[in-house]
Coordinates of C-alpha atoms in Angstrom, one line a residue:
M20 CA 86.3 26.9 46.1
D21 CA 89.2 25.9 43.3
R22 CA 87.7 24.3 39.3
S23 CA 91.2 22.6 39.5
A24 CA 90.0 20.4 42.6
S25 CA 86.2 19.8 41.4
C26 CA 85.4 16.7 39.5
E27 CA 83.0 19.1 36.7
P28 CA 84.6 19.2 33.5
R29 CA 85.6 22.7 32.2
E30 CA 83.9 24.4 28.9
G31 CA 86.6 23.8 27.2
D32 CA 86.8 20.6 28.1
A33 CA 83.5 19.3 27.0
V34 CA 83.8 16.2 25.2
P35 CA 82.9 16.5 21.1
A36 CA 79.1 15.2 20.6
W37 CA 80.6 13.0 17.7
M38 CA 82.7 10.8 19.8
P39 CA 79.8 9.5 21.9
A40 CA 77.7 8.9 18.8
L41 CA 81.0 7.1 17.0
R42 CA 81.1 4.4 19.9
D43 CA 77.9 4.2 20.5
H44 CA 77.8 2.4 16.1
L45 CA 81.5 1.6 16.1
P46 CA 82.4 1.0 19.7
I47 CA 86.7 0.9 20.6
R48 CA 86.8 -2.2 22.0
R49 CA 85.8 -3.7 19.0
L50 CA 87.8 -2.7 16.8
A51 CA 90.2 -5.5 16.3
W52 CA 87.0 -7.3 15.4
I53 CA 86.1 -4.8 12.7
A54 CA 89.5 -4.5 11.8
S55 CA 89.5 -8.5 10.7
G56 CA 86.6 -7.6 8.8
A57 CA 88.3 -4.5 6.9
G58 CA 91.1 -7.0 6.1
L59 CA 88.9 -9.7 4.7
L60 CA 87.5 -7.1 2.6
A61 CA 90.9 -5.7 1.7
F62 CA 92.8 -9.5 0.8
G63 CA 90.1 -10.4 -0.6
Y64 CA 89.9 -8.0 -3.8
V65 CA 94.1 -8.7 -3.9
W66 CA 93.3 -12.4 -3.9
L67 CA 90.3 -11.7 -6.4
A68 CA 91.8 -9.3 -8.7
H69 CA 95.5 -10.4 -8.8
G70 CA 95.5 -13.7 -7.5
A71 CA 97.9 -13.5 -5.3
R72 CA 98.9 -16.5 -3.6
A73 CA 99.6 -13.7 -0.1
G74 CA 95.9 -12.1 -0.2
A75 CA 94.8 -16.0 -0.1
A76 CA 96.3 -16.5 3.0
G77 CA 95.6 -13.2 4.8
A78 CA 91.5 -13.6 3.5
L79 CA 91.9 -17.3 5.0
L80 CA 93.3 -15.5 8.1
C81 CA 91.0 -13.2 8.4
A82 CA 88.4 -14.3 8.2
A83 CA 89.1 -17.0 10.9
L84 CA 89.2 -14.1 13.0
V85 CA 86.0 -12.9 11.6
L86 CA 84.0 -15.8 13.0
I87 CA 85.9 -15.8 15.6
G88 CA 84.4 -13.1 16.8
W89 CA 81.2 -13.3 15.8
R90 CA 81.3 -16.8 17.9
D91 CA 82.2 -14.4 20.8
L92 CA 79.3 -12.3 20.7
R93 CA 76.7 -14.7 20.3
Q94 CA 78.4 -16.7 23.5
T95 CA 76.8 -16.4 26.9
Q96 CA 80.0 -17.7 28.4
R97 CA 82.4 -15.3 29.3
S98 CA 81.3 -11.6 29.8
I99 CA 84.4 -10.1 28.1
L100 CA 84.5 -12.2 25.5
R101 CA 80.7 -10.5 24.4
N102 CA 81.7 -7.3 25.4
Y103 CA 85.6 -7.8 23.7
P104 CA 85.2 -10.0 20.5
L105 CA 88.7 -10.9 19.5
I106 CA 91.0 -9.3 21.7
G107 CA 89.3 -10.3 24.8
H108 CA 91.7 -13.6 23.8
L109 CA 94.4 -11.8 25.2
R110 CA 93.0 -11.9 29.3
F111 CA 92.6 -15.6 29.3
L112 CA 96.5 -16.0 27.7
L113 CA 97.5 -13.3 29.9
E114 CA 95.9 -15.3 32.8
A115 CA 97.1 -18.6 31.1
I116 CA 100.4 -17.5 32.0
R117 CA 100.8 -15.7 34.2
P118 CA 101.9 -17.8 36.5
E119 CA 105.2 -18.9 34.5
V120 CA 105.1 -15.0 34.3
R121 CA 105.7 -14.7 37.8
Q122 CA 107.5 -17.6 38.7
Y123 CA 110.5 -16.6 36.1
F124 CA 110.8 -13.2 36.6
V125 CA 108.7 -11.3 38.8
E126 CA 108.9 -13.9 42.0
G127 CA 111.7 -12.9 44.5
D128 CA 114.4 -15.6 45.7
N129 CA 113.1 -16.0 48.9
E130 CA 109.3 -15.9 48.6
A131 CA 107.3 -19.4 49.4
T132 CA 105.0 -19.5 47.1
P133 CA 104.7 -22.4 48.4
F134 CA 107.9 -23.3 48.0
S135 CA 110.3 -20.4 47.7
R136 CA 112.9 -20.5 44.1
Q137 CA 115.6 -20.8 46.7
Q138 CA 114.1 -24.2 48.2
R139 CA 114.1 -25.3 45.4
S140 CA 116.9 -24.8 44.0
L141 CA 118.2 -26.8 46.6
V142 CA 116.8 -30.1 45.9
Y143 CA 117.2 -30.0 42.3
Q144 CA 120.6 -29.2 42.7
R145 CA 121.4 -32.0 45.7
A146 CA 119.7 -33.8 44.2
K147 CA 121.7 -33.6 40.5
G148 CA 124.4 -33.5 43.1
D149 CA 125.7 -30.2 41.8
S150 CA 127.5 -27.4 44.0
D151 CA 124.2 -26.0 47.0
K152 CA 127.4 -23.8 47.8
R153 CA 125.9 -19.8 48.3
P154 CA 128.8 -17.2 47.7
F155 CA 128.8 -13.8 49.3
G156 CA 127.0 -14.8 52.5
T157 CA 122.6 -14.8 53.3
Q158 CA 120.2 -13.5 51.7
A159 CA 118.0 -14.0 55.1
D160 CA 117.1 -10.4 57.2
V161 CA 118.8 -11.4 59.9
Q162 CA 116.7 -8.6 62.3
A163 CA 113.3 -9.8 60.5
P164 CA 111.3 -11.6 63.5
G165 CA 110.6 -15.0 63.0
Y166 CA 114.5 -15.2 61.9
E167 CA 116.1 -18.4 63.3
W168 CA 119.4 -20.2 64.3
I169 CA 120.2 -22.9 66.2
N170 CA 123.2 -22.5 68.9
H171 CA 126.9 -24.3 67.4
S172 CA 129.5 -25.2 69.2
L173 CA 132.6 -24.0 69.9
V174 CA 133.7 -27.9 70.4
P175 CA 132.5 -29.1 67.0
S176 CA 131.4 -33.1 67.5
E177 CA 132.7 -35.5 64.8
V178 CA 130.2 -38.4 63.9
A179 CA 130.9 -40.9 62.0
S180 CA 127.4 -41.3 59.6
H181 CA 125.2 -39.4 58.0
D182 CA 122.7 -42.7 57.7
F183 CA 120.4 -41.2 60.7
R184 CA 118.4 -43.8 62.1
V185 CA 115.2 -44.8 64.6
L186 CA 114.2 -47.9 65.7
I187 CA 110.1 -48.1 65.4
G188 CA 108.1 -50.3 67.1
G189 CA 108.0 -50.8 71.1
S190 CA 104.2 -52.3 72.1
A191 CA 104.6 -55.8 73.2
S192 CA 103.1 -57.1 70.5
C193 CA 105.7 -55.8 67.5
T194 CA 107.5 -58.3 66.7
L195 CA 109.2 -57.1 63.8
P196 CA 110.2 -53.3 64.8
Y197 CA 111.5 -51.0 61.8
S198 CA 115.1 -49.7 62.1
A199 CA 114.3 -46.5 59.8
S200 CA 115.7 -43.3 58.8
V201 CA 115.0 -40.1 60.4
F202 CA 114.3 -38.5 56.7
N203 CA 111.6 -40.6 54.5
I204 CA 109.1 -40.2 51.4
S205 CA 105.6 -39.2 53.0
A206 CA 102.5 -40.1 51.4
M207 CA 101.6 -39.7 47.6
S208 CA 99.3 -42.4 46.0
F209 CA 99.4 -43.7 42.7
G210 CA 96.9 -42.5 41.1
A211 CA 97.7 -38.7 42.2
L212 CA 101.6 -39.2 40.8
S213 CA 102.4 -41.2 37.3
A214 CA 103.2 -44.6 37.8
N215 CA 106.8 -43.1 36.6
A216 CA 106.6 -41.2 39.4
I217 CA 106.1 -44.0 41.8
L218 CA 108.9 -46.3 40.0
A219 CA 111.1 -44.1 40.5
L220 CA 110.5 -42.8 44.3
N221 CA 110.7 -46.6 45.5
A222 CA 113.4 -46.8 43.2
G223 CA 115.4 -44.4 45.1
A224 CA 113.9 -45.3 49.0
M225 CA 115.4 -48.6 47.5
R226 CA 118.9 -47.6 46.7
G227 CA 118.8 -45.0 50.2
G228 CA 117.9 -47.2 52.5
F229 CA 115.3 -45.1 53.3
A230 CA 110.3 -45.5 53.7
H231 CA 108.1 -44.6 51.1
D232 CA 104.7 -43.9 52.0
T233 CA 102.3 -45.9 49.5
G234 CA 99.6 -43.0 50.6
E235 CA 96.1 -43.9 50.6
G236 CA 95.8 -44.6 47.0
S237 CA 97.5 -48.3 48.3
I238 CA 99.8 -50.7 47.3
S239 CA 100.1 -51.0 43.1
A240 CA 102.2 -53.1 40.8
H241 CA 104.3 -50.2 40.7
H242 CA 105.3 -49.9 44.0
R243 CA 106.3 -53.5 44.1
V244 CA 108.7 -53.6 41.2
H245 CA 112.5 -52.2 43.4
G246 CA 111.4 -54.0 46.6
G247 CA 111.9 -50.5 48.1
D248 CA 110.9 -50.2 51.8
L249 CA 106.8 -49.0 52.1
I250 CA 104.8 -47.5 54.1
W251 CA 101.4 -48.8 53.7
E252 CA 98.6 -46.3 54.9
I253 CA 95.5 -47.1 54.6
G254 CA 92.6 -44.6 54.4
S255 CA 89.0 -44.6 55.2
G256 CA 88.2 -46.6 52.1
Y257 CA 90.6 -48.9 53.3
F258 CA 92.1 -49.1 50.0
G259 CA 93.8 -52.9 49.7
C260 CA 92.2 -54.2 52.0
R261 CA 87.8 -53.7 51.5
D262 CA 85.4 -56.0 50.5
D263 CA 82.9 -55.1 47.9
D264 CA 80.9 -52.9 50.3
G265 CA 84.3 -50.7 51.3
R266 CA 84.0 -52.1 54.6
F267 CA 87.5 -53.0 55.7
S268 CA 88.6 -57.2 54.8
A269 CA 90.7 -58.7 57.6
E270 CA 91.3 -61.8 54.9
R271 CA 92.9 -58.9 52.3
F272 CA 94.5 -57.0 55.3
V273 CA 96.4 -59.7 55.6
A274 CA 98.0 -60.5 52.2
N275 CA 99.5 -57.3 51.5
A276 CA 100.8 -56.2 55.0
R277 CA 102.4 -59.6 55.6
D278 CA 104.5 -59.1 52.7
P279 CA 108.3 -58.6 53.7
Q280 CA 108.5 -55.1 51.5
V281 CA 105.7 -53.7 53.5
K282 CA 107.8 -52.7 56.9
M283 CA 104.8 -50.6 59.2
I284 CA 101.2 -49.9 58.8
E285 CA 99.3 -46.6 58.9
L286 CA 96.5 -45.9 59.8
K287 CA 95.3 -42.9 58.7
L288 CA 92.2 -40.4 60.5
S289 CA 93.9 -37.3 58.7
Q290 CA 95.8 -35.1 56.3
G291 CA 96.9 -32.0 56.8
A292 CA 96.5 -30.1 53.3
K293 CA 92.4 -31.2 54.3
P294 CA 91.8 -32.3 57.2
G295 CA 87.9 -34.0 57.8
H296 CA 87.3 -33.5 54.3
G297 CA 86.7 -36.8 52.3
G298 CA 87.2 -37.0 48.7
V299 CA 85.8 -38.5 45.2
L300 CA 87.7 -39.6 41.8
P301 CA 85.7 -39.7 39.5
G302 CA 85.2 -43.1 37.5
S303 CA 86.2 -42.0 34.7
K304 CA 89.7 -41.6 36.3
V305 CA 90.1 -45.3 37.9
T306 CA 91.9 -47.2 35.1
P307 CA 92.0 -50.8 35.7
E308 CA 95.6 -50.2 37.1
I309 CA 94.1 -47.9 39.8
A310 CA 90.7 -50.5 40.5
A311 CA 93.3 -53.6 40.9
A312 CA 95.7 -51.7 43.8
R313 CA 92.8 -49.7 45.8
G314 CA 90.5 -53.3 45.5
V315 CA 88.0 -51.3 43.6
P316 CA 85.6 -51.5 39.9
E317 CA 86.8 -50.2 37.2
G318 CA 85.6 -47.3 35.4
V319 CA 83.4 -46.6 38.5
D320 CA 83.4 -43.7 41.1
C321 CA 86.0 -44.4 44.2
V322 CA 84.8 -42.3 46.9
S323 CA 86.9 -41.5 50.4
P324 CA 84.6 -41.1 53.4
A325 CA 85.3 -37.9 55.8
C326 CA 85.3 -40.6 58.4
H327 CA 86.5 -44.6 59.1
R328 CA 83.5 -47.0 59.6
A329 CA 86.1 -49.6 60.8
F330 CA 86.0 -47.3 64.8
A331 CA 83.5 -44.8 66.0
T332 CA 85.3 -44.1 69.6
P333 CA 89.3 -43.7 70.8
V334 CA 89.0 -47.1 72.8
E335 CA 87.8 -48.6 69.5
M336 CA 90.7 -47.1 67.8
M337 CA 93.2 -48.4 70.0
Q338 CA 91.6 -52.3 70.1
F339 CA 92.1 -51.9 65.6
I340 CA 95.1 -50.9 65.9
E341 CA 96.1 -54.2 68.1
R342 CA 94.3 -55.9 65.5
L343 CA 95.9 -54.2 62.7
R344 CA 99.9 -54.9 64.4
R345 CA 98.5 -58.4 65.7
L346 CA 97.4 -59.2 61.6
S347 CA 100.4 -57.7 60.0
G348 CA 102.7 -60.4 61.9
G349 CA 103.4 -57.7 64.5
K350 CA 105.1 -54.8 62.3
P351 CA 104.8 -51.2 63.1
T352 CA 101.4 -50.4 63.1
G353 CA 100.9 -46.7 64.3
F354 CA 98.3 -43.5 62.8
K355 CA 98.7 -40.6 60.7
L356 CA 96.5 -37.0 61.5
C357 CA 96.6 -33.5 61.6
I358 CA 95.1 -31.7 65.0
G359 CA 91.8 -30.5 65.1
H360 CA 89.3 -30.3 68.1
P361 CA 91.9 -30.8 71.0
W362 CA 89.7 -32.7 73.4
E363 CA 89.8 -35.6 70.6
W364 CA 93.3 -36.0 70.4
F365 CA 93.3 -35.8 73.7
A366 CA 90.5 -38.4 74.3
I367 CA 92.8 -41.0 71.5
A368 CA 95.3 -40.2 74.4
K369 CA 93.1 -41.0 77.4
A370 CA 91.9 -44.2 75.3
M371 CA 95.8 -45.8 74.9
L372 CA 95.6 -45.3 79.2
A373 CA 92.2 -46.6 79.3
T374 CA 93.2 -49.7 77.1
G375 CA 96.7 -50.3 77.7
I376 CA 96.9 -50.2 74.3
T377 CA 99.8 -48.1 71.9
P378 CA 100.7 -47.1 68.4
D379 CA 104.2 -47.6 68.5
F380 CA 104.4 -44.5 66.6
I381 CA 102.1 -40.9 65.2
V382 CA 102.9 -39.2 62.7
V383 CA 101.7 -35.9 62.7
D384 CA 100.7 -33.9 59.6
G385 CA 100.6 -30.2 59.3
A386 CA 97.9 -27.6 57.5
E387 CA 101.0 -26.7 55.5
G388 CA 101.2 -30.0 54.0
G389 CA 100.6 -30.7 50.2
T390 CA 97.9 -32.4 48.1
G391 CA 96.5 -32.6 44.6
A392 CA 93.9 -31.2 45.1
A393 CA 91.8 -29.4 47.8
P394 CA 89.6 -26.6 48.6
L395 CA 90.6 -23.3 49.0
E396 CA 89.1 -23.1 52.3
F397 CA 90.6 -26.8 53.2
T398 CA 94.5 -26.1 52.2
D399 CA 94.4 -22.3 53.9
H400 CA 92.0 -22.1 57.4
V401 CA 91.6 -26.0 58.1
G402 CA 93.9 -28.0 61.0
A403 CA 96.8 -26.5 63.0
P404 CA 100.1 -26.1 61.2
L405 CA 103.1 -28.6 62.0
Q406 CA 104.5 -26.4 64.5
E407 CA 102.0 -26.5 67.4
G408 CA 100.6 -30.1 65.6
L409 CA 104.0 -31.9 66.7
H410 CA 104.9 -29.9 69.9
L411 CA 100.9 -31.0 71.1
V412 CA 101.4 -34.8 70.3
H413 CA 105.0 -34.7 72.2
N414 CA 104.1 -32.8 75.3
T415 CA 101.0 -34.9 75.8
L416 CA 103.1 -38.6 75.4
V417 CA 105.6 -36.4 77.8
G418 CA 103.0 -35.3 80.1
L419 CA 101.3 -39.4 80.2
D420 CA 105.2 -41.5 81.0
L421 CA 104.4 -42.8 77.3
R422 CA 106.8 -40.7 75.2
D423 CA 109.7 -44.0 75.0
R424 CA 106.5 -46.2 73.6
I425 CA 106.0 -44.1 71.1
R426 CA 107.7 -42.9 68.7
I427 CA 106.8 -39.6 66.7
G428 CA 106.6 -38.8 62.7
C429 CA 105.9 -35.6 61.0
A430 CA 105.2 -33.8 57.7
G431 CA 105.0 -29.9 56.5
K432 CA 106.8 -28.2 53.8
V433 CA 110.2 -30.0 55.1
V434 CA 113.1 -29.5 51.9
S435 CA 116.7 -29.1 54.4
A436 CA 118.7 -29.6 57.0
F437 CA 117.9 -27.1 59.0
D438 CA 114.1 -28.2 58.5
I439 CA 114.6 -31.8 59.3
A440 CA 116.5 -30.3 62.9
R441 CA 113.7 -27.6 64.0
L442 CA 111.3 -30.6 63.5
V443 CA 113.5 -32.6 65.8
A444 CA 114.1 -30.2 68.2
L445 CA 110.1 -30.1 68.3
G446 CA 109.8 -33.3 69.0
A447 CA 109.9 -35.4 65.8
D448 CA 111.8 -38.6 65.7
W449 CA 111.1 -38.1 61.9
C450 CA 110.1 -36.7 58.9
N451 CA 109.0 -37.3 55.6
A452 CA 108.3 -34.9 52.5
A453 CA 106.1 -35.5 50.2
R454 CA 106.7 -31.6 47.5
G455 CA 110.3 -32.3 47.9
F456 CA 111.1 -35.7 46.9
M457 CA 108.7 -34.3 43.8
F458 CA 111.2 -31.5 43.3
A459 CA 113.8 -34.3 43.1
L460 CA 111.8 -36.2 40.6
G461 CA 112.0 -32.9 38.5
C462 CA 108.1 -31.0 39.7
V463 CA 108.6 -27.6 38.7
Q464 CA 106.0 -26.2 41.0
A465 CA 103.4 -25.2 38.2
Q466 CA 100.4 -26.2 40.4
T467 CA 99.2 -28.2 37.9
C468 CA 98.4 -31.8 40.3
H469 CA 94.9 -31.8 39.1
T470 CA 94.1 -31.1 36.0
G471 CA 96.5 -34.3 35.1
R472 CA 98.9 -32.0 32.5
C473 CA 101.5 -32.0 35.0
P474 CA 104.6 -30.4 32.8
T475 CA 107.0 -32.9 33.9
G476 CA 105.0 -36.2 34.2
V477 CA 105.5 -36.7 38.0
A478 CA 101.5 -35.8 39.0
T479 CA 99.8 -36.8 36.0
Q480 CA 98.4 -40.4 34.2
D481 CA 98.5 -39.4 30.6
A482 CA 101.2 -42.0 29.8
R483 CA 102.9 -39.1 26.7
R484 CA 103.2 -37.1 29.3
Q485 CA 104.7 -39.2 32.2
R486 CA 107.1 -40.3 29.2
A487 CA 109.3 -37.3 29.8
L488 CA 110.3 -39.3 33.4
V489 CA 112.8 -41.6 32.2
V490 CA 112.9 -43.5 35.8
P491 CA 116.6 -44.8 36.2
T492 CA 117.7 -41.2 36.1
K493 CA 115.3 -39.7 38.7
A494 CA 115.5 -42.4 40.7
E495 CA 119.0 -41.8 41.3
R496 CA 117.8 -38.0 41.9
V497 CA 115.8 -39.3 44.3
Q498 CA 118.2 -41.1 46.2
R499 CA 121.0 -38.2 45.9
F500 CA 118.9 -35.6 47.2
H501 CA 118.1 -38.1 50.0
D502 CA 121.7 -39.1 51.0
N503 CA 122.5 -35.1 50.3
T504 CA 119.9 -33.7 52.7
L505 CA 121.5 -36.2 55.7
K506 CA 124.9 -35.4 55.0
A507 CA 123.6 -32.0 55.4
L508 CA 122.6 -32.6 58.6
K509 CA 125.2 -34.5 59.8
E510 CA 127.4 -31.2 59.5
L511 CA 124.7 -29.1 61.6
V512 CA 124.7 -31.9 64.6
Q513 CA 128.2 -32.0 64.0
A514 CA 128.0 -27.8 64.4
A515 CA 125.9 -28.3 67.6
G516 CA 128.1 -30.4 69.3
L517 CA 125.7 -33.9 69.3
A518 CA 126.6 -36.5 67.5
H519 CA 122.6 -37.7 66.5
P520 CA 119.9 -35.3 65.5
G521 CA 117.8 -36.7 68.3
E522 CA 120.3 -34.5 70.4
I523 CA 118.6 -31.4 69.0
T524 CA 116.2 -29.6 71.4
A525 CA 114.7 -26.9 71.5
A526 CA 116.9 -25.6 73.9
H527 CA 119.4 -25.2 70.7
V528 CA 117.4 -23.6 68.3
V529 CA 116.6 -19.6 68.5
R530 CA 114.3 -17.3 67.2
R531 CA 114.4 -13.6 66.6
I532 CA 110.6 -11.9 68.2
A533 CA 111.8 -8.2 67.5
Q534 CA 114.4 -6.3 66.7
H535 CA 116.2 -6.4 69.7
D536 CA 114.8 -9.8 71.1
V537 CA 115.8 -13.5 70.8
R538 CA 113.8 -16.1 72.7
L539 CA 115.0 -20.1 72.5
L540 CA 112.5 -22.3 70.9
S541 CA 112.0 -24.0 74.5
T542 CA 111.3 -20.7 75.8
L543 CA 108.3 -20.5 73.6
L544 CA 106.9 -23.1 73.8
P545 CA 108.2 -24.7 77.1
S546 CA 107.4 -28.5 77.4
V547 CA 105.6 -30.6 80.2
E548 CA 107.0 -31.9 83.0
P549 CA 107.5 -36.8 82.5
G550 CA 104.7 -37.6 84.0
A551 CA 102.6 -34.3 85.0
L552 CA 99.4 -35.4 83.5
L553 CA 99.6 -38.9 85.3
A554 CA 99.7 -36.9 88.2
G555 CA 96.6 -35.2 87.4
R556 CA 98.8 -32.2 87.5
L557 CA 97.5 -29.9 83.9
P558 CA 100.8 -28.0 82.3
P559 CA 100.2 -24.2 82.3
Q560 CA 99.2 -24.3 78.8
R561 CA 96.5 -22.8 78.2
V562 CA 95.4 -26.0 76.4
F563 CA 95.5 -28.6 78.6
E564 CA 93.8 -26.3 80.9
L565 CA 91.0 -26.0 79.1
Y566 CA 90.5 -28.8 76.7
W567 CA 92.0 -32.0 79.1
P568 CA 88.8 -32.1 80.8
L569 CA 86.9 -32.1 77.8
A570 CA 88.4 -35.5 76.1
D571 CA 86.7 -39.1 77.0
A572 CA 88.2 -42.1 76.2
A573 CA 84.8 -43.5 74.9
S574 CA 83.7 -40.9 72.6
F575 CA 85.2 -38.1 70.2
A576 CA 82.9 -35.4 72.0
V577 CA 83.3 -33.6 74.4
A578 CA 83.2 -35.8 77.7
P579 CA 80.0 -35.0 80.2
P580 CA 81.0 -33.6 83.2
R581 CA 80.9 -37.0 85.3
S582 CA 82.9 -38.7 83.2
R583 CA 85.8 -36.2 82.9
T584 CA 87.8 -38.1 85.0
L585 CA 91.8 -39.1 84.5
P586 CA 92.3 -43.6 83.8
H587 CA 94.8 -44.9 85.6
A588 CA 99.0 -45.3 84.2
I589 CA 99.2 -48.0 81.2
P590 CA 101.7 -51.2 83.6
A591 CA 104.8 -50.6 82.4

């Protein structure tokens, strides 16, 4: 055997016996602390012997370091500090600044974590009114699997305006339909965002003529200052419309819902970032403003249950939606969900047929959506991504001949005009963005939303920090980001030879599968024939074959075999 390849030390390589003994009595890992003690002695001598001020300052500094090292040795929380007194703090310092070091010095322009520098820069440029043009060609690898593009026309169209609208409100009891922009602010509650952030977002929405979703934290005083259109989101906590026991209160609902500023009512079933997970806002964070907006006691833990108590079955849910619509005075009423068990979504669809009640809209939230705080397992591994969820909802409504009555919104990492165009191609009528508009406010993706120490004053309740967010300036940026994004969307629509984003289909978008293989999205994500489900013809997609028979309008649970029947169609 070759000794040079052996793990055994050679005779001449033996460690001198004095070195282990020295480490036992004078461990190298404690050298910084020991050096501080030596410095204390040296500077102390200079100070006492010569009265030098520098000696006094040095002695005090070294004394502080010695005390810190002594505390490190005695504390029991961190093993690193017990073994490496004083110098071990470098590890925690480097870990604290690691995100900033990575973002500014290491991260590539196209690394999405969760948004790439290129995506963030695009928002910043459009929000500030700077040029968003790119020199020298694309930075994307057009040969990489997953690369997508939209097919253009040799005879581009001319579109008069970039103010693209969609009319929401197709049910008989909806007497106040809403003409919404195809790009709106997604649900973000006051409490998760600062007062100044809410003020700037709503002022921007007012100026730009688009909608601002309140989030489930309800309508705060800050939402009302500038009068921008609101979509009132109602979650399982019924904030803003609850009684003292936390149950739905029709009287309090009417007081908010009939406010002219509220344009639509959105019942939240789940959100993409943490579907199936409730939440608790600690009492220490329930300020007088938050308590007033949510209708909860100040300083008491504010609980958002994981599920609703106002209904327990799909049929009851449809009846509750109809009740909300009538109580609101006929405003468009719908619901938001992230797709989980497919049979539960199918049960809701069957309940529409069984009751004859349809929502005016459905917002599909993708698992890639954002949140102020959620368990890692939920953000990474719970809920369907937006592409799959949106496509399933669209196909189901087409198969039931309900697509013309029900509008579909969606949310999940939308920042560019191509993002909007692609999602419209998959079945959306409009798109919402949360983090995109946060970037417009100045968010730098520090990812400290859950700590209350947001460096830009966007996601904090710290009054000193949110002073950094100047409302008039940021409101202008919110409006400008929306406006410039829709101008870019108009250019895409024109390039495709179309007149409105709603004309974009999955046949317009191409995806690279392999180096020598590309497919239309319409091939990869096939559509359902209109009325197929009503006629009893299950589409070839496996999700329908497996789960449609399991759905029951009377329950969110898997249906027993005897009740797996198709309800009758809704009368036209």
